[in-house]
Amino acid sequence: MAIHHSITELIGHTPLLELTNYERQEHLLAEVVVKLEYFNPNQSVKDRIANAMIEDAEQRGLLHPGDTIIETTSGNTGIGLAAIAAAKGYHFRVYIQDQVSEERFKVIRAFGGEAIKLGDDPELAKILAETDGDFVEACKALHKRYEGRKGVFFVDQVSNPANPDVHKRTTGPEIWADAEGKVDILVAAVGTGGTISGTGAFLKSKNPQLQVVAVQPGPDSLPTEDNPAPEYEITGVHPFEGVEPQRIPATLDRKIYDDWIAVEGIDAVRTARAVAKSDGILIGTSSGAAIYAATQLARRPENRGKRIVAVLADTGLRYLSTNLFAASDAEEEQLAEAVGQ
């Protein structure tokens, strides 16, 4: 009998699933296999880094009983941190991007955490306005605010080395073992960059010929002065090509990926809706973007017969209050067309 004694023991060992119906539907030349990170206890890949960063801080003497953990997030890291903080007895406060789904705020508060919108903080609102909503700059400002304050540990996922390290120790080895060493291409969307950096580093150590492809949002999916709230954003995914170096998270190793694909929000949404109907998996927009990118790769003649593994970050249940699955009649007609056409 296996009885676990902490939620931290339930993290990882998420399954791989080949999207056989989707492959057939889209007439793909390569296998598309997905790693379903919503099998983590709080339904996202961020459970891995939340636990790893807290345990690393404990071991380094940066976090003590009764302390408050603070972080900025698009939601999933905050949820993972809130759950583990609750299990370990820490206080938790998180600053969340304004446009994320209401489910994220409700879940964090259910765990006893304090959730604050970035736009409700005057200093952070000003930074966001001046940088077209740049998440990394907001993180830097908060880090500076709380640096050295007694009884507070600022997690700082965008520069914390425990972030990519846990993927190198767990996510990569899991994929390699479950795929029995047959992985030709890894695809992952980039938020902090920890997933693709750590996972890619491990897989390339096993197979130097393996190709790593990073995904960022397309230009029409990013907030601008003229379009501050795009209809379809890809939550938690941030640009890393074509932006100023200071806006790129330190946790993204730009030497790891061999290529990158920009995906528009509408294509991520259409893909997420398509795989829900073809293979019965309910995923979020970043996962839809990863599968869309994998689909483009699986259509290339040079990739015929190869195995593409895409990391799917979270569950679609976090998006039910958004327009992800709320298709209009006109959209339903459009969805009858093949994804990407």
CSV table of N, CA and C in Angstrom, one decimal, residues 74-237:
chain,number,residue,atom,x,y,z
A,74,SER,N,1.7,34.6,-13.9
A,74,SER,CA,0.6,34.7,-14.8
A,74,SER,C,-0.5,33.8,-14.3
A,75,GLY,N,-0.2,33.1,-13.1
A,75,GLY,CA,-1.2,32.3,-12.5
A,75,GLY,C,-0.8,30.9,-12.0
A,76,ASN,N,-0.2,30.1,-12.9
A,76,ASN,CA,0.0,28.7,-12.5
A,76,ASN,C,1.1,28.6,-11.5
A,77,THR,N,2.2,29.4,-11.6
A,77,THR,CA,3.2,29.3,-10.6
A,77,THR,C,2.6,29.7,-9.2
A,78,GLY,N,1.8,30.8,-9.3
A,78,GLY,CA,1.1,31.2,-8.0
A,78,GLY,C,0.3,30.1,-7.4
A,79,ILE,N,-0.4,29.4,-8.2
A,79,ILE,CA,-1.2,28.3,-7.7
A,79,ILE,C,-0.4,27.2,-7.1
A,80,GLY,N,0.7,26.8,-7.8
A,80,GLY,CA,1.6,25.8,-7.2
A,80,GLY,C,2.2,26.3,-5.9
A,81,LEU,N,2.7,27.5,-5.9
A,81,LEU,CA,3.3,28.0,-4.7
A,81,LEU,C,2.3,28.1,-3.5
A,82,ALA,N,1.1,28.6,-3.8
A,82,ALA,CA,0.0,28.7,-2.8
A,82,ALA,C,-0.3,27.4,-2.2
A,83,ALA,N,-0.4,26.3,-3.0
A,83,ALA,CA,-0.7,25.0,-2.5
A,83,ALA,C,0.5,24.5,-1.6
A,84,ILE,N,1.7,24.6,-2.0
A,84,ILE,CA,2.8,24.1,-1.3
A,84,ILE,C,3.1,24.9,0.0
A,85,ALA,N,2.9,26.2,-0.1
A,85,ALA,CA,3.0,27.1,1.0
A,85,ALA,C,2.0,26.7,2.1
A,86,ALA,N,0.8,26.4,1.7
A,86,ALA,CA,-0.3,25.9,2.6
A,86,ALA,C,0.2,24.6,3.3
A,87,ALA,N,0.7,23.7,2.5
A,87,ALA,CA,1.1,22.4,3.0
A,87,ALA,C,2.3,22.5,4.0
A,88,LYS,N,3.1,23.5,3.8
A,88,LYS,CA,4.3,23.7,4.6
A,88,LYS,C,4.1,24.7,5.7
A,89,GLY,N,3.0,25.4,5.7
A,89,GLY,CA,2.7,26.4,6.8
A,89,GLY,C,3.3,27.8,6.6
A,90,TYR,N,3.6,28.1,5.3
A,90,TYR,CA,4.0,29.5,5.0
A,90,TYR,C,2.9,30.4,4.6
A,91,HIS,N,3.0,31.7,4.8
A,91,HIS,CA,2.1,32.7,4.3
A,91,HIS,C,2.5,32.9,2.8
A,92,PHE,N,1.5,33.3,2.0
A,92,PHE,CA,1.8,33.5,0.6
A,92,PHE,C,1.1,34.7,0.0
A,93,ARG,N,1.8,35.5,-0.7
A,93,ARG,CA,1.3,36.7,-1.4
A,93,ARG,C,1.8,36.6,-2.9
A,94,VAL,N,0.9,36.9,-3.8
A,94,VAL,CA,1.3,36.8,-5.2
A,94,VAL,C,0.7,38.0,-6.0
A,95,TYR,N,1.5,38.5,-6.9
A,95,TYR,CA,1.0,39.6,-7.8
A,95,TYR,C,0.8,38.9,-9.2
A,96,ILE,N,-0.4,39.1,-9.7
A,96,ILE,CA,-0.8,38.3,-10.9
A,96,ILE,C,-1.1,39.3,-12.0
A,97,GLN,N,-0.8,38.9,-13.2
A,97,GLN,CA,-1.1,39.7,-14.4
A,97,GLN,C,-2.6,39.9,-14.5
A,98,ASP,N,-3.0,41.1,-14.9
A,98,ASP,CA,-4.4,41.5,-14.8
A,98,ASP,C,-5.3,40.7,-15.6
A,99,GLN,N,-4.9,40.2,-16.8
A,99,GLN,CA,-5.8,39.7,-17.8
A,99,GLN,C,-6.0,38.2,-17.7
A,100,VAL,N,-5.4,37.5,-16.7
A,100,VAL,CA,-5.6,36.1,-16.6
A,100,VAL,C,-7.0,35.7,-16.1
A,101,SER,N,-7.4,34.5,-16.2
A,101,SER,CA,-8.7,34.0,-15.9
A,101,SER,C,-9.0,34.1,-14.4
A,102,GLU,N,-10.3,34.3,-14.1
A,102,GLU,CA,-10.7,34.5,-12.7
A,102,GLU,C,-10.4,33.2,-11.9
A,103,GLU,N,-10.4,32.1,-12.5
A,103,GLU,CA,-10.2,30.8,-11.8
A,103,GLU,C,-8.9,30.9,-11.0
A,104,ARG,N,-7.9,31.5,-11.6
A,104,ARG,CA,-6.5,31.5,-11.0
A,104,ARG,C,-6.6,32.3,-9.6
A,105,PHE,N,-7.3,33.4,-9.6
A,105,PHE,CA,-7.4,34.2,-8.4
A,105,PHE,C,-8.2,33.3,-7.3
A,106,LYS,N,-9.3,32.7,-7.7
A,106,LYS,CA,-10.1,31.9,-6.8
A,106,LYS,C,-9.3,30.7,-6.2
A,107,VAL,N,-8.5,30.1,-7.0
A,107,VAL,CA,-7.8,28.9,-6.5
A,107,VAL,C,-6.7,29.3,-5.5
A,108,ILE,N,-6.0,30.4,-5.8
A,108,ILE,CA,-5.0,30.9,-4.9
A,108,ILE,C,-5.6,31.3,-3.6
A,109,ARG,N,-6.7,32.0,-3.6
A,109,ARG,CA,-7.3,32.4,-2.4
A,109,ARG,C,-7.9,31.2,-1.6
A,110,ALA,N,-8.3,30.2,-2.4
A,110,ALA,CA,-8.8,28.9,-1.7
A,110,ALA,C,-7.7,28.3,-0.9
A,111,PHE,N,-6.5,28.4,-1.3
A,111,PHE,CA,-5.3,27.9,-0.6
A,111,PHE,C,-4.9,28.8,0.6
A,112,GLY,N,-5.6,29.9,0.7
A,112,GLY,CA,-5.2,30.8,1.8
A,112,GLY,C,-4.2,31.9,1.4
A,113,GLY,N,-3.9,32.0,0.1
A,113,GLY,CA,-3.0,33.0,-0.4
A,113,GLY,C,-3.6,34.3,-0.7
A,114,GLU,N,-2.8,35.3,-0.7
A,114,GLU,CA,-3.3,36.7,-1.0
A,114,GLU,C,-2.9,37.0,-2.5
A,115,ALA,N,-3.9,37.3,-3.3
A,115,ALA,CA,-3.7,37.5,-4.7
A,115,ALA,C,-4.0,38.9,-5.1
A,116,ILE,N,-3.0,39.6,-5.7
A,116,ILE,CA,-3.1,41.0,-6.0
A,116,ILE,C,-2.9,41.2,-7.5
A,117,LYS,N,-3.7,41.9,-8.2
A,117,LYS,CA,-3.5,42.2,-9.6
A,117,LYS,C,-2.3,43.2,-9.8
A,118,LEU,N,-1.5,43.0,-10.7
A,118,LEU,CA,-0.3,43.9,-10.9
A,118,LEU,C,-0.8,45.3,-11.2
A,119,GLY,N,-1.9,45.4,-11.9
A,119,GLY,CA,-2.4,46.8,-12.2
A,119,GLY,C,-3.0,47.5,-11.0
A,120,ASP,N,-3.2,46.8,-9.9
A,120,ASP,CA,-3.8,47.5,-8.7
A,120,ASP,C,-2.6,48.0,-7.9
A,121,ASP,N,-1.4,47.7,-8.2
A,121,ASP,CA,-0.2,48.3,-7.5
A,121,ASP,C,0.3,49.5,-8.3
A,122,PRO,N,0.2,50.7,-7.8
A,122,PRO,CA,0.6,51.9,-8.6
A,122,PRO,C,2.0,51.8,-9.3
A,123,GLU,N,3.0,51.4,-8.5
A,123,GLU,CA,4.3,51.3,-9.1
A,123,GLU,C,4.4,50.3,-10.2
A,124,LEU,N,3.8,49.1,-10.1
A,124,LEU,CA,3.8,48.1,-11.1
A,124,LEU,C,2.9,48.5,-12.3
A,125,ALA,N,1.8,49.1,-12.0
A,125,ALA,CA,0.9,49.6,-13.1
A,125,ALA,C,1.7,50.6,-14.0
A,126,LYS,N,2.5,51.5,-13.4
A,126,LYS,CA,3.3,52.4,-14.2
A,126,LYS,C,4.3,51.7,-15.1
A,127,ILE,N,5.0,50.7,-14.5
A,127,ILE,CA,6.0,49.9,-15.2
A,127,ILE,C,5.3,49.2,-16.4
A,128,LEU,N,4.2,48.6,-16.2
A,128,LEU,CA,3.5,47.8,-17.2
A,128,LEU,C,3.1,48.8,-18.3
A,129,ALA,N,2.6,50.0,-18.0
A,129,ALA,CA,2.2,51.0,-19.0
A,129,ALA,C,3.4,51.4,-19.8
A,130,GLU,N,4.5,51.5,-19.2
A,130,GLU,CA,5.7,52.0,-19.9
A,130,GLU,C,6.4,50.9,-20.8
A,131,THR,N,6.1,49.7,-20.5
A,131,THR,CA,6.8,48.6,-21.2
A,131,THR,C,5.8,47.7,-22.0
A,132,ASP,N,4.6,48.1,-22.3
A,132,ASP,CA,3.6,47.3,-23.0
A,132,ASP,C,3.4,46.0,-22.3
A,133,GLY,N,3.3,46.1,-20.9
A,133,GLY,CA,2.9,45.0,-20.1
A,133,GLY,C,4.0,44.0,-19.9
A,134,ASP,N,5.2,44.4,-20.0
A,134,ASP,CA,6.3,43.4,-19.8
A,134,ASP,C,6.4,42.8,-18.4
A,135,PHE,N,6.3,41.5,-18.4
A,135,PHE,CA,6.2,40.7,-17.1
A,135,PHE,C,7.6,40.7,-16.4
A,136,VAL,N,8.7,40.6,-17.2
A,136,VAL,CA,10.0,40.5,-16.6
A,136,VAL,C,10.3,41.8,-15.8
A,137,GLU,N,10.0,42.9,-16.4
A,137,GLU,CA,10.3,44.2,-15.8
A,137,GLU,C,9.5,44.4,-14.5
A,138,ALA,N,8.3,43.9,-14.4
A,138,ALA,CA,7.5,43.9,-13.2
A,138,ALA,C,8.1,43.0,-12.1
A,139,CYS,N,8.6,41.9,-12.5
A,139,CYS,CA,9.3,41.0,-11.6
A,139,CYS,C,10.5,41.6,-11.0
A,140,LYS,N,11.3,42.3,-11.8
A,140,LYS,CA,12.5,43.0,-11.3
A,140,LYS,C,12.1,44.1,-10.3
A,141,ALA,N,11.1,44.8,-10.5
A,141,ALA,CA,10.7,45.9,-9.6
A,141,ALA,C,10.3,45.3,-8.3
A,142,LEU,N,9.5,44.2,-8.3
A,142,LEU,CA,9.1,43.6,-7.0
A,142,LEU,C,10.3,43.0,-6.3
A,143,HIS,N,11.2,42.4,-7.0
A,143,HIS,CA,12.4,41.8,-6.4
A,143,HIS,C,13.1,42.9,-5.6
A,144,LYS,N,13.3,44.0,-6.3
A,144,LYS,CA,14.0,45.2,-5.7
A,144,LYS,C,13.2,45.6,-4.4
A,145,ARG,N,11.9,45.6,-4.5
A,145,ARG,CA,11.1,46.1,-3.4
A,145,ARG,C,11.3,45.2,-2.1
A,146,TYR,N,11.3,43.9,-2.3
A,146,TYR,CA,11.4,43.0,-1.2
A,146,TYR,C,12.7,42.5,-0.8
A,147,GLU,N,13.7,42.8,-1.6
A,147,GLU,CA,15.1,42.3,-1.4
A,147,GLU,C,15.6,42.7,0.0
A,148,GLY,N,16.1,41.8,0.7
A,148,GLY,CA,16.6,42.0,2.1
A,148,GLY,C,15.6,42.2,3.2
A,149,ARG,N,14.3,42.2,2.9
A,149,ARG,CA,13.3,42.4,3.9
A,149,ARG,C,13.2,41.1,4.8
A,150,LYS,N,13.3,41.3,6.1
A,150,LYS,CA,13.3,40.1,7.0
A,150,LYS,C,11.9,39.5,7.0
A,151,GLY,N,11.9,38.1,7.0
A,151,GLY,CA,10.7,37.4,7.1
A,151,GLY,C,10.0,37.2,5.8
A,152,VAL,N,10.7,37.6,4.7
A,152,VAL,CA,10.1,37.5,3.3
A,152,VAL,C,11.1,36.8,2.4
A,153,PHE,N,10.5,35.9,1.6
A,153,PHE,CA,11.3,35.2,0.6
A,153,PHE,C,10.6,35.5,-0.8
A,154,PHE,N,11.3,36.3,-1.6
A,154,PHE,CA,10.8,36.6,-3.0
A,154,PHE,C,11.3,35.5,-3.9
A,155,VAL,N,10.4,34.7,-4.5
A,155,VAL,CA,10.8,33.5,-5.2
A,155,VAL,C,11.6,33.9,-6.5
A,156,ASP,N,11.1,34.8,-7.3
A,156,ASP,CA,11.8,35.3,-8.5
A,156,ASP,C,12.0,34.2,-9.5
A,157,GLN,N,10.9,33.6,-10.0
A,157,GLN,CA,11.0,32.5,-10.9
A,157,GLN,C,11.7,32.8,-12.2
A,158,VAL,N,11.8,34.1,-12.6
A,158,VAL,CA,12.5,34.5,-13.9
A,158,VAL,C,14.0,34.5,-13.8
A,159,SER,N,14.5,34.3,-12.6
A,159,SER,CA,16.0,34.3,-12.5
A,159,SER,C,16.5,33.2,-11.5
A,160,ASN,N,15.5,32.5,-10.9
A,160,ASN,CA,15.9,31.4,-9.9
A,160,ASN,C,16.4,30.2,-10.6
A,161,PRO,N,17.7,29.8,-10.4
A,161,PRO,CA,18.2,28.6,-11.1
A,161,PRO,C,17.6,27.3,-10.8
A,162,ALA,N,16.8,27.3,-9.6
A,162,ALA,CA,16.1,26.1,-9.3
A,162,ALA,C,15.0,25.8,-10.3
A,163,ASN,N,14.6,26.8,-11.0
A,163,ASN,CA,13.5,26.6,-12.0
A,163,ASN,C,14.0,25.7,-13.2
A,164,PRO,N,15.0,26.1,-14.0
A,164,PRO,CA,15.4,25.1,-15.0
A,164,PRO,C,16.0,23.8,-14.5
A,165,ASP,N,16.6,23.9,-13.3
A,165,ASP,CA,17.3,22.7,-12.8
A,165,ASP,C,16.3,21.6,-12.5
A,166,VAL,N,15.1,21.9,-12.0
A,166,VAL,CA,14.2,20.8,-11.7
A,166,VAL,C,13.7,20.1,-13.0
A,167,HIS,N,13.6,20.9,-14.1
A,167,HIS,CA,13.2,20.2,-15.3
A,167,HIS,C,14.4,19.4,-15.9
A,168,LYS,N,15.6,19.8,-15.6
A,168,LYS,CA,16.7,19.0,-16.0
A,168,LYS,C,16.8,17.7,-15.2
A,169,ARG,N,16.4,17.7,-13.9
A,169,ARG,CA,16.4,16.6,-13.1
A,169,ARG,C,15.2,15.7,-13.2
A,170,THR,N,14.0,16.2,-13.6
A,170,THR,CA,12.8,15.4,-13.6
A,170,THR,C,12.1,15.4,-15.0
A,171,THR,N,11.7,16.5,-15.6
A,171,THR,CA,10.9,16.5,-16.8
A,171,THR,C,11.7,15.8,-17.9
A,172,GLY,N,12.9,16.2,-18.1
A,172,GLY,CA,13.7,15.6,-19.2
A,172,GLY,C,13.9,14.1,-19.0
A,173,PRO,N,14.4,13.6,-17.9
A,173,PRO,CA,14.5,12.2,-17.7
A,173,PRO,C,13.2,11.4,-17.8
A,174,GLU,N,12.1,12.0,-17.4
A,174,GLU,CA,10.8,11.3,-17.5
A,174,GLU,C,10.5,11.1,-19.0
A,175,ILE,N,10.7,12.1,-19.8
A,175,ILE,CA,10.4,12.0,-21.3
A,175,ILE,C,11.3,11.0,-21.9
A,176,TRP,N,12.6,11.0,-21.6
A,176,TRP,CA,13.5,10.1,-22.2
A,176,TRP,C,13.2,8.6,-21.8
A,177,ALA,N,12.8,8.4,-20.5
A,177,ALA,CA,12.5,7.0,-20.1
A,177,ALA,C,11.2,6.6,-20.7
A,178,ASP,N,10.2,7.4,-20.7
A,178,ASP,CA,8.9,6.9,-21.2
A,178,ASP,C,8.9,6.8,-22.7
A,179,ALA,N,9.7,7.6,-23.4
A,179,ALA,CA,9.8,7.4,-24.9
A,179,ALA,C,10.8,6.4,-25.3
A,180,GLU,N,11.5,5.8,-24.3
A,180,GLU,CA,12.5,4.8,-24.5
A,180,GLU,C,13.6,5.3,-25.4
A,181,GLY,N,13.9,6.6,-25.2
A,181,GLY,CA,15.1,7.2,-25.9
A,181,GLY,C,14.8,7.6,-27.3
A,182,LYS,N,13.5,7.5,-27.8
A,182,LYS,CA,13.2,7.9,-29.1
A,182,LYS,C,12.5,9.3,-29.1
A,183,VAL,N,13.3,10.3,-29.1
A,183,VAL,CA,12.7,11.7,-29.1
A,183,VAL,C,13.6,12.4,-30.2
A,184,ASP,N,12.9,12.9,-31.2
A,184,ASP,CA,13.6,13.7,-32.2
A,184,ASP,C,13.5,15.2,-32.1
A,185,ILE,N,12.4,15.6,-31.7
A,185,ILE,CA,12.1,17.1,-31.5
A,185,ILE,C,11.4,17.3,-30.2
A,186,LEU,N,11.8,18.3,-29.5
A,186,LEU,CA,11.1,18.8,-28.3
A,186,LEU,C,10.5,20.2,-28.6
A,187,VAL,N,9.3,20.4,-28.2
A,187,VAL,CA,8.6,21.6,-28.4
A,187,VAL,C,8.0,22.1,-27.1
A,188,ALA,N,8.3,23.4,-26.7
A,188,ALA,CA,7.7,23.9,-25.5
A,188,ALA,C,7.5,25.4,-25.7
A,189,ALA,N,6.4,25.9,-25.1
A,189,ALA,CA,6.2,27.4,-25.1
A,189,ALA,C,7.1,28.0,-24.0
A,190,VAL,N,7.5,29.2,-24.2
A,190,VAL,CA,8.4,29.9,-23.3
A,190,VAL,C,7.6,31.0,-22.5
A,191,GLY,N,7.7,30.8,-21.1
A,191,GLY,CA,7.2,31.8,-20.2
A,191,GLY,C,8.4,32.3,-19.5
A,192,THR,N,8.9,31.6,-18.5
A,192,THR,CA,10.2,31.9,-17.9
A,192,THR,C,11.3,31.3,-18.6
A,193,GLY,N,11.0,30.2,-19.4
A,193,GLY,CA,12.0,29.5,-20.2
A,193,GLY,C,12.6,28.4,-19.4
A,194,GLY,N,12.2,28.1,-18.2
A,194,GLY,CA,12.7,27.1,-17.4
A,194,GLY,C,12.5,25.7,-18.0
A,195,THR,N,11.2,25.5,-18.5
A,195,THR,CA,10.9,24.2,-19.0
A,195,THR,C,11.7,23.8,-20.2
A,196,ILE,N,11.8,24.7,-21.2
A,196,ILE,CA,12.6,24.3,-22.4
A,196,ILE,C,14.1,24.2,-22.1
A,197,SER,N,14.6,25.1,-21.2
A,197,SER,CA,16.0,25.1,-20.9
A,197,SER,C,16.4,23.8,-20.2
A,198,GLY,N,15.7,23.5,-19.1
A,198,GLY,CA,16.1,22.3,-18.3
A,198,GLY,C,15.8,21.0,-19.1
A,199,THR,N,14.6,20.9,-19.6
A,199,THR,CA,14.3,19.7,-20.3
A,199,THR,C,15.1,19.5,-21.6
A,200,GLY,N,15.3,20.6,-22.3
A,200,GLY,CA,16.1,20.5,-23.5
A,200,GLY,C,17.6,20.2,-23.2
A,201,ALA,N,18.1,20.7,-22.1
A,201,ALA,CA,19.5,20.4,-21.8
A,201,ALA,C,19.7,18.9,-21.5
A,202,PHE,N,18.7,18.3,-20.7
A,202,PHE,CA,18.9,16.9,-20.4
A,202,PHE,C,18.8,16.1,-21.7
A,203,LEU,N,17.7,16.3,-22.5
A,203,LEU,CA,17.5,15.5,-23.7
A,203,LEU,C,18.7,15.6,-24.7
A,204,LYS,N,19.2,16.8,-24.8
A,204,LYS,CA,20.4,17.0,-25.7
A,204,LYS,C,21.6,16.3,-25.1
A,205,SER,N,21.7,16.1,-23.8
A,205,SER,CA,22.9,15.4,-23.2
A,205,SER,C,22.8,13.9,-23.6
A,206,LYS,N,21.5,13.4,-23.8
A,206,LYS,CA,21.3,12.0,-24.2
A,206,LYS,C,21.4,11.9,-25.7
A,207,ASN,N,21.0,12.9,-26.5
A,207,ASN,CA,21.0,12.8,-27.9
A,207,ASN,C,21.3,14.2,-28.5
A,208,PRO,N,22.6,14.4,-28.8
A,208,PRO,CA,23.0,15.8,-29.3
A,208,PRO,C,22.3,16.2,-30.6
A,209,GLN,N,21.8,15.2,-31.3
A,209,GLN,CA,21.1,15.5,-32.6
A,209,GLN,C,19.7,16.0,-32.4
A,210,LEU,N,19.2,15.8,-31.2
A,210,LEU,CA,17.8,16.2,-30.9
A,210,LEU,C,17.6,17.7,-31.2
A,211,GLN,N,16.5,18.1,-31.8
A,211,GLN,CA,16.1,19.5,-32.1
A,211,GLN,C,15.2,20.0,-31.0
A,212,VAL,N,15.5,21.2,-30.5
A,212,VAL,CA,14.6,21.9,-29.5
A,212,VAL,C,14.0,23.1,-30.2
A,213,VAL,N,12.7,23.2,-30.1
A,213,VAL,CA,12.0,24.3,-30.8
A,213,VAL,C,11.2,25.1,-29.7
A,214,ALA,N,11.4,26.3,-29.6
A,214,ALA,CA,10.7,27.2,-28.6
A,214,ALA,C,9.6,27.9,-29.3
A,215,VAL,N,8.6,28.2,-28.5
A,215,VAL,CA,7.3,28.9,-29.0
A,215,VAL,C,7.1,30.2,-28.2
A,216,GLN,N,6.9,31.2,-29.0
A,216,GLN,CA,6.6,32.5,-28.5
A,216,GLN,C,5.3,33.0,-29.1
A,217,PRO,N,4.6,34.0,-28.5
A,217,PRO,CA,3.4,34.6,-29.1
A,217,PRO,C,3.7,35.3,-30.4
A,218,GLY,N,2.7,35.3,-31.4
A,218,GLY,CA,2.8,36.1,-32.6
A,218,GLY,C,2.5,37.5,-32.2
A,219,PRO,N,2.9,38.4,-33.1
A,219,PRO,CA,2.7,39.9,-32.9
A,219,PRO,C,1.3,40.3,-32.6
A,220,ASP,N,0.3,39.7,-33.3
A,220,ASP,CA,-1.1,40.1,-33.1
A,220,ASP,C,-1.6,39.6,-31.7
A,221,SER,N,-0.9,38.8,-31.0
A,221,SER,CA,-1.4,38.3,-29.7
A,221,SER,C,-0.7,39.0,-28.5
A,222,LEU,N,0.1,40.1,-28.8
A,222,LEU,CA,0.8,40.8,-27.8
A,222,LEU,C,0.1,42.2,-27.5
A,223,PRO,N,-0.1,42.6,-26.3
A,223,PRO,CA,-0.6,43.9,-26.1
A,223,PRO,C,0.3,45.0,-26.6
A,224,THR,N,-0.3,46.0,-27.2
A,224,THR,CA,0.4,47.2,-27.6
A,224,THR,C,-0.4,48.4,-27.2
A,225,GLU,N,0.2,49.6,-27.5
A,225,GLU,CA,-0.5,50.8,-27.2
A,225,GLU,C,-1.8,50.9,-28.0
A,226,ASP,N,-1.8,50.5,-29.3
A,226,ASP,CA,-3.0,50.5,-30.1
A,226,ASP,C,-3.9,49.4,-29.8
A,227,ASN,N,-3.4,48.3,-29.3
A,227,ASN,CA,-4.3,47.1,-29.0
A,227,ASN,C,-3.9,46.6,-27.6
A,228,PRO,N,-4.3,47.2,-26.5
A,228,PRO,CA,-3.8,46.9,-25.2
A,228,PRO,C,-4.4,45.5,-24.7
A,229,ALA,N,-5.5,45.1,-25.3
A,229,ALA,CA,-6.1,43.8,-24.9
A,229,ALA,C,-6.5,43.0,-26.1
A,230,PRO,N,-5.5,42.2,-26.7
A,230,PRO,CA,-5.9,41.4,-27.8
A,230,PRO,C,-7.0,40.4,-27.5
A,231,GLU,N,-7.8,40.1,-28.4
A,231,GLU,CA,-8.9,39.2,-28.2
A,231,GLU,C,-8.4,37.8,-27.7
A,232,TYR,N,-7.3,37.3,-28.4
A,232,TYR,CA,-6.8,36.0,-28.0
A,232,TYR,C,-5.3,36.1,-27.6
A,233,GLU,N,-5.1,36.1,-26.3
A,233,GLU,CA,-3.7,36.1,-25.8
A,233,GLU,C,-3.3,34.7,-25.4
A,234,ILE,N,-2.1,34.4,-25.4
A,234,ILE,CA,-1.6,33.1,-25.0
A,234,ILE,C,-1.1,33.3,-23.5
A,235,THR,N,-1.8,32.9,-22.6
A,235,THR,CA,-1.5,33.2,-21.2
A,235,THR,C,-0.2,32.5,-20.7
A,236,GLY,N,0.6,33.4,-20.1
A,236,GLY,CA,1.9,32.8,-19.5
A,236,GLY,C,3.0,32.6,-20.5
A,237,VAL,N,2.8,33.0,-21.8
A,237,VAL,CA,3.8,32.8,-22.8
A,237,VAL,C,4.3,34.2,-23.2
